[in-house]
PDB file of C-alpha atoms in Angstrom:
ATOM      1  CA  MET Q   8     129.769  97.993 144.596  1.00  0.00           C
ATOM      2  CA  ASN Q   9     127.962  95.031 146.035  1.00  0.00           C
ATOM      3  CA  ASP Q  10     127.124  91.844 144.088  1.00  0.00           C
ATOM      4  CA  GLN Q  11     123.633  92.970 143.062  1.00  0.00           C
ATOM      5  CA  THR Q  12     124.759  96.126 141.280  1.00  0.00           C
ATOM      6  CA  THR Q  13     127.811  94.693 139.560  1.00  0.00           C
ATOM      7  CA  VAL Q  14     128.210  95.960 136.024  1.00  0.00           C
ATOM      8  CA  LYS Q  15     128.839  93.166 133.511  1.00  0.00           C
ATOM      9  CA  LEU Q  16     130.604  95.022 130.721  1.00  0.00           C
ATOM     10  CA  ARG Q  17     132.264  92.663 128.269  1.00  0.00           C
ATOM     11  CA  LEU Q  18     133.397  93.659 124.801  1.00  0.00           C
ATOM     12  CA  ASN Q  19     132.237  90.361 123.305  1.00  0.00           C
ATOM     13  CA  ASN Q  20     128.651  90.980 124.443  1.00  0.00           C
ATOM     14  CA  SER Q  21     126.515  90.671 121.309  1.00  0.00           C
ATOM     15  CA  GLU Q  22     123.664  92.742 122.716  1.00  0.00           C
ATOM     16  CA  LEU Q  23     126.027  95.598 123.506  1.00  0.00           C
ATOM     17  CA  TRP Q  24     127.284  95.648 119.920  1.00  0.00           C
ATOM     18  CA  CYS Q  25     123.759  95.429 118.475  1.00  0.00           C
ATOM     19  CA  GLY Q  26     122.743  98.347 120.679  1.00  0.00           C
ATOM     20  CA  LEU Q  27     125.739 100.397 119.571  1.00  0.00           C
ATOM     21  CA  ILE Q  28     125.001  99.672 115.905  1.00  0.00           C
ATOM     22  CA  GLY Q  29     121.359 100.607 116.485  1.00  0.00           C
ATOM     23  CA  LEU Q  30     122.433 103.834 118.171  1.00  0.00           C
ATOM     24  CA  ALA Q  31     124.681 104.722 115.229  1.00  0.00           C
ATOM     25  CA  LEU Q  32     121.906 103.897 112.768  1.00  0.00           C
ATOM     26  CA  GLY Q  33     119.440 106.020 114.759  1.00  0.00           C
ATOM     27  CA  GLY Q  34     121.915 108.904 114.755  1.00  0.00           C
ATOM     28  CA  PHE Q  35     122.253 108.582 110.983  1.00  0.00           C
ATOM     29  CA  VAL Q  36     118.452 108.656 110.574  1.00  0.00           C
ATOM     30  CA  ILE Q  37     118.236 111.767 112.781  1.00  0.00           C
ATOM     31  CA  TRP Q  38     120.972 113.449 110.723  1.00  0.00           C
ATOM     32  CA  GLN Q  39     119.197 112.627 107.454  1.00  0.00           C
ATOM     33  CA  GLY Q  40     115.924 113.953 108.861  1.00  0.00           C
ATOM     34  CA  LEU Q  41     117.612 117.212 109.804  1.00  0.00           C
ATOM     35  CA  LYS Q  42     119.112 117.512 106.323  1.00  0.00           C
ATOM     36  CA  LEU Q  43     115.635 117.185 104.806  1.00  0.00           C
ATOM     37  CA  LYS Q  44     114.226 119.989 107.003  1.00  0.00           C
ATOM     38  CA  LEU Q  45     111.934 119.270 109.928  1.00  0.00           C
ATOM     39  CA  GLY Q  46     109.214 121.847 109.535  1.00  0.00           C
ATOM     40  CA  THR Q  47     106.670 122.230 112.329  1.00  0.00           C
ATOM     41  CA  ILE Q  48     103.952 120.032 113.762  1.00  0.00           C
ATOM     42  CA  ASN Q  49     101.368 121.986 111.727  1.00  0.00           C
ATOM     43  CA  ASP Q  50     103.487 122.041 108.585  1.00  0.00           C
ATOM     44  CA  PRO Q  51     105.844 119.043 108.721  1.00  0.00           C
ATOM     45  CA  GLY Q  52     108.778 118.961 106.357  1.00  0.00           C
ATOM     46  CA  SER Q  53     110.054 115.916 104.533  1.00  0.00           C
ATOM     47  CA  GLY Q  54     112.458 115.072 107.379  1.00  0.00           C
ATOM     48  CA  TYR Q  55     109.891 115.313 110.176  1.00  0.00           C
ATOM     49  CA  VAL Q  56     109.009 111.611 110.430  1.00  0.00           C
ATOM     50  CA  LEU Q  57     112.616 110.524 109.843  1.00  0.00           C
ATOM     51  CA  PHE Q  58     113.892 112.739 112.641  1.00  0.00           C
ATOM     52  CA  TYR Q  59     111.454 111.439 115.244  1.00  0.00           C
ATOM     53  CA  THR Q  60     111.859 107.854 114.059  1.00  0.00           C
ATOM     54  CA  GLY Q  61     115.613 108.268 114.579  1.00  0.00           C
ATOM     55  CA  ILE Q  62     115.002 109.536 118.101  1.00  0.00           C
ATOM     56  CA  LEU Q  63     112.875 106.473 118.864  1.00  0.00           C
ATOM     57  CA  MET Q  64     115.562 104.225 117.385  1.00  0.00           C
ATOM     58  CA  CYS Q  65     118.163 105.841 119.641  1.00  0.00           C
ATOM     59  CA  VAL Q  66     115.957 105.452 122.729  1.00  0.00           C
ATOM     60  CA  PHE Q  67     115.387 101.756 121.995  1.00  0.00           C
ATOM     61  CA  ALA Q  68     119.078 101.211 121.230  1.00  0.00           C
ATOM     62  CA  ALA Q  69     120.057 102.972 124.460  1.00  0.00           C
ATOM     63  CA  SER Q  70     117.729 100.677 126.425  1.00  0.00           C
ATOM     64  CA  ILE Q  71     119.408  97.651 124.806  1.00  0.00           C
ATOM     65  CA  ILE Q  72     122.853  99.040 125.672  1.00  0.00           C
ATOM     66  CA  ILE Q  73     121.859  99.714 129.279  1.00  0.00           C
ATOM     67  CA  SER Q  74     120.378  96.233 129.606  1.00  0.00           C
ATOM     68  CA  ALA Q  75     123.505  94.677 128.098  1.00  0.00           C
ATOM     69  CA  ILE Q  76     125.742  96.555 130.535  1.00  0.00           C
ATOM     70  CA  ILE Q  77     123.635  95.790 133.603  1.00  0.00           C
ATOM     71  CA  GLU Q  78     122.545  92.222 132.870  1.00  0.00           C
ATOM     72  CA  GLY Q  79     125.239  91.061 130.466  1.00  0.00           C
ATOM     73  CA  GLY Q  80     124.378  89.043 127.421  1.00  0.00           C
ATOM     74  CA  PRO Q  81     125.463  86.220 125.153  1.00  0.00           C
ATOM     75  CA  THR Q  82     128.837  86.372 123.464  1.00  0.00           C
ATOM     76  CA  LEU Q  83     129.200  87.003 119.767  1.00  0.00           C
ATOM     77  CA  ALA Q  84     130.464  83.455 119.187  1.00  0.00           C
ATOM     78  CA  SER Q  85     127.547  81.850 121.019  1.00  0.00           C
ATOM     79  CA  ARG Q  86     125.070  83.554 118.668  1.00  0.00           C
ATOM     80  CA  TRP Q  87     126.531  81.615 115.718  1.00  0.00           C
ATOM     81  CA  GLN Q  88     126.740  78.185 117.335  1.00  0.00           C
ATOM     82  CA  ASN Q  89     124.488  75.511 115.834  1.00  0.00           C
ATOM     83  CA  VAL Q  90     123.185  77.847 113.139  1.00  0.00           C
ATOM     84  CA  SER Q  91     121.558  76.030 110.241  1.00  0.00           C
ATOM     85  CA  TRP Q  92     122.255  77.863 106.993  1.00  0.00           C
ATOM     86  CA  SER Q  93     120.388  75.529 104.637  1.00  0.00           C
ATOM     87  CA  LYS Q  94     116.915  77.077 104.911  1.00  0.00           C
ATOM     88  CA  PRO Q  95     117.982  80.749 104.693  1.00  0.00           C
ATOM     89  CA  LEU Q  96     120.190  79.931 101.699  1.00  0.00           C
ATOM     90  CA  LEU Q  97     117.322  78.033 100.071  1.00  0.00           C
ATOM     91  CA  VAL Q  98     115.036  81.060 100.522  1.00  0.00           C
ATOM     92  CA  ILE Q  99     117.690  83.313  98.954  1.00  0.00           C
ATOM     93  CA  VAL Q 100     118.059  80.945  95.993  1.00  0.00           C
ATOM     94  CA  CYS Q 101     114.260  80.749  95.540  1.00  0.00           C
ATOM     95  CA  LEU Q 102     113.849  84.525  95.678  1.00  0.00           C
ATOM     96  CA  THR Q 103     116.736  85.038  93.260  1.00  0.00           C
ATOM     97  CA  ALA Q 104     115.179  82.574  90.814  1.00  0.00           C
ATOM     98  CA  PHE Q 105     111.832  84.352  91.253  1.00  0.00           C
ATOM     99  CA  SER Q 106     113.401  87.721  90.451  1.00  0.00           C
ATOM    100  CA  PHE Q 107     114.860  86.337  87.225  1.00  0.00           C
ATOM    101  CA  ALA Q 108     111.632  84.529  86.279  1.00  0.00           C
ATOM    102  CA  LEU Q 109     109.215  87.379  87.070  1.00  0.00           C
ATOM    103  CA  GLU Q 110     109.627  89.352  83.853  1.00  0.00           C
ATOM    104  CA  PRO Q 111     109.746  86.500  81.312  1.00  0.00           C
ATOM    105  CA  LEU Q 112     107.123  84.266  82.977  1.00  0.00           C
ATOM    106  CA  GLY Q 113     104.913  86.901  84.557  1.00  0.00           C
ATOM    107  CA  PHE Q 114     103.632  87.339  88.087  1.00  0.00           C
ATOM    108  CA  LEU Q 115     101.355  84.317  88.294  1.00  0.00           C
ATOM    109  CA  LEU Q 116     103.606  81.754  86.576  1.00  0.00           C
ATOM    110  CA  SER Q 117     106.575  82.741  88.732  1.00  0.00           C
ATOM    111  CA  SER Q 118     104.727  83.248  92.048  1.00  0.00           C
ATOM    112  CA  ILE Q 119     102.911  79.908  92.139  1.00  0.00           C
ATOM    113  CA  PRO Q 120     106.070  77.735  91.902  1.00  0.00           C
ATOM    114  CA  LEU Q 121     107.841  80.015  94.398  1.00  0.00           C
ATOM    115  CA  MET Q 122     105.029  79.617  96.912  1.00  0.00           C
ATOM    116  CA  LEU Q 123     104.925  75.856  96.367  1.00  0.00           C
ATOM    117  CA  LEU Q 124     108.689  75.522  96.881  1.00  0.00           C
ATOM    118  CA  LEU Q 125     108.625  77.619 100.029  1.00  0.00           C
ATOM    119  CA  LEU Q 126     105.617  75.808 101.458  1.00  0.00           C
ATOM    120  CA  ARG Q 127     107.080  72.357 100.784  1.00  0.00           C
ATOM    121  CA  LEU Q 128     110.789  72.915 101.507  1.00  0.00           C
ATOM    122  CA  ILE Q 129     111.093  75.594 104.173  1.00  0.00           C
ATOM    123  CA  ASP Q 130     108.310  74.691 106.580  1.00  0.00           C
ATOM    124  CA  PRO Q 131     106.922  71.527 104.998  1.00  0.00           C
ATOM    125  CA  LEU Q 132     103.165  71.387 104.580  1.00  0.00           C
ATOM    126  CA  ARG Q 133     101.364  68.387 103.170  1.00  0.00           C
ATOM    127  CA  TRP Q 134     100.591  68.535  99.427  1.00  0.00           C
ATOM    128  CA  THR Q 135      96.820  68.790 100.000  1.00  0.00           C
ATOM    129  CA  LEU Q 136      97.364  72.031 101.879  1.00  0.00           C
ATOM    130  CA  ALA Q 137     100.401  73.404 100.004  1.00  0.00           C
ATOM    131  CA  MET Q 138      98.847  73.195  96.517  1.00  0.00           C
ATOM    132  CA  PRO Q 139      95.714  75.271  97.208  1.00  0.00           C
ATOM    133  CA  ILE Q 140      97.689  77.873  99.182  1.00  0.00           C
ATOM    134  CA  ALA Q 141     100.368  78.088  96.467  1.00  0.00           C
ATOM    135  CA  VAL Q 142      97.696  78.740  93.834  1.00  0.00           C
ATOM    136  CA  LEU Q 143      95.150  80.804  95.765  1.00  0.00           C
ATOM    137  CA  ALA Q 144      97.569  83.197  97.519  1.00  0.00           C
ATOM    138  CA  PRO Q 145      99.215  84.474  94.293  1.00  0.00           C
ATOM    139  CA  LEU Q 146      95.816  84.580  92.560  1.00  0.00           C
ATOM    140  CA  GLY Q 147      94.408  86.630  95.422  1.00  0.00           C
ATOM    141  CA  MET Q 148      97.384  88.988  95.378  1.00  0.00           C
ATOM    142  CA  TRP Q 149      97.175  89.290  91.577  1.00  0.00           C
ATOM    143  CA  TRP Q 150      93.447  90.119  91.776  1.00  0.00           C
ATOM    144  CA  MET Q 151      93.964  92.689  94.518  1.00  0.00           C
ATOM    145  CA  LEU Q 152      96.949  94.369  92.876  1.00  0.00           C
ATOM    146  CA  LYS Q 153      95.755  94.249  89.272  1.00  0.00           C
ATOM    147  CA  ARG Q 154      91.994  94.662  89.616  1.00  0.00           C
ATOM    148  CA  LEU Q 155      91.468  96.627  92.829  1.00  0.00           C
ATOM    149  CA  LEU Q 156      94.603  98.781  92.980  1.00  0.00           C
ATOM    150  CA  LEU Q 157      95.106  98.906  89.188  1.00  0.00           C
ATOM    151  CA  ILE Q 158      98.808  98.107  89.459  1.00  0.00           C
ATOM    152  CA  GLN Q 159     100.332  96.715  86.287  1.00  0.00           C
ATOM    153  CA  LEU Q 160     102.083  93.406  86.897  1.00  0.00           C
ATOM    154  CA  PRO Q 161     104.316  91.560  84.441  1.00  0.00           C
ATOM    155  CA  SER Q 162     102.216  89.121  82.396  1.00  0.00           C
ATOM    156  CA  GLY Q 163     105.168  87.362  80.783  1.00  0.00           C
ATOM    157  CA  LEU Q 164     105.620  85.402  77.587  1.00  0.00           C
ATOM    158  CA  PHE Q 165     102.253  83.721  77.743  1.00  0.00           C
ATOM    159  CA  ALA Q 166     100.321  86.903  78.640  1.00  0.00           C
ATOM    160  CA  ILE Q 167      98.757  85.207  81.670  1.00  0.00           C
ATOM    161  CA  GLY Q 168      97.521  87.806  84.074  1.00  0.00           C
TER     162      GLY Q 168
END
C-alpha cells in the first residue's frame, strides 16, 4: 500500500468504538423489530418501523467505522481531557430536584425555579431576560398541555395550575 491508502486501525480509536457500539445497538433494534413482526408495506406490523430504523442505524454506524479505519480518529483518553463536569452535574442535580418537587409543588411552582436556575447558572443570562423566560416558558407549556391538549398536570399542594 502507498501512503495515501494507509489504513489507520488503532484499538484506542474512540470513533471506531462508538461505531461498533452503534452497530451492536442497531443490530439489537433490528432483532427487536423482527420479534415484533414486520408485516408488509401495506399492512405494517408493530416491528416495521423498528426494523428499518435499525437498518439505518447500522448503515450510519458502518460509515463511522469505515471513516475511523480510513482516516483514524482521536484516542479514548483525548476525549476526556479538559472535560468540565460542573455544568452537567448541576443540570442533573436540578432535574433530580425538579422530579422530587413536581408532585408536591405542582408543574408551575417546580418548573419556574428550574428554568430560572438553568438560565442563570448553566448559560448565564441577565436577570431582565432570565426572569420573563423562566415565567413565560412554563406558563406557555402549562397552557398548551393543560388547555389545548387536555393533559392533566400535577397542581401540587397549593392547587396552582
